[in-house]
C-alpha angles and dihedrals in degrees: 000000000000093000092052092050091048093048091049092049092048090049092050093047092051091049093050093048093046092052096047114106114255116239109238128171126212134191126224112229098020089217123017124201132199124187134193133161096277102040148350120230128195125194123202123175114221132207101206094208095316132102088240131063117254108165139024125230107217120194121189123191115195108220094186138077093243131073119264121211124209111219103210091180092063099031110103142203108235121205120183090341099311129106107240113168145326129266139265128201142176112297096026119125118229088230090059091056090047095047097040093238101126109153116242122243122227124224104200122227109284089359138115136233131196130188136162110231135184129202109255093222088062102048132094120222126214111229111279092232094052103112100159119132090248091058094081098144127048097204139039120201119233133206118298105226128235119274137053108339128179154120133276095206116204115200133174129209125174090346094307121118118226122192125197127173123205127173148170132206114242119199136174118238125184119226130193120188091352096301120121118232098191 
């Protein structure tokens, strides 16, 4: 009797879960671009194997004949019009984030630059003293929330600071059986 009841309960639970709508996020537009005299920048949220967005791919094209420098210590994650945090990316040390000593990146004259970045307020850090072989990465990106999400990019060229904002709108849509109900 107990086994029949258990099997019935498990079957009901599986049916309920399989019929529940999946939570999926979308970005409008999928890629946003902003252009000024010195450079163009595009912003694309990425899912990284999940149904939600966790990082942005930022691409910068230098339209001048002089190098541009990305100041990661001043560049900010913008959510619903408010600066929230900085950004982290592969190869960065958690101590650089804490100390505000993130190295700049250079976009060569006439060249392009691309990097996947995650808002620091949404990441999880491994313990600084974890030196086990399994602890290969210091950070793990979290879910970018619904709303207007973007980057206030701070660049320098010949000692002059140039700021450019670019953003996308992220919304949650429910799907059931692969059909969007947005």
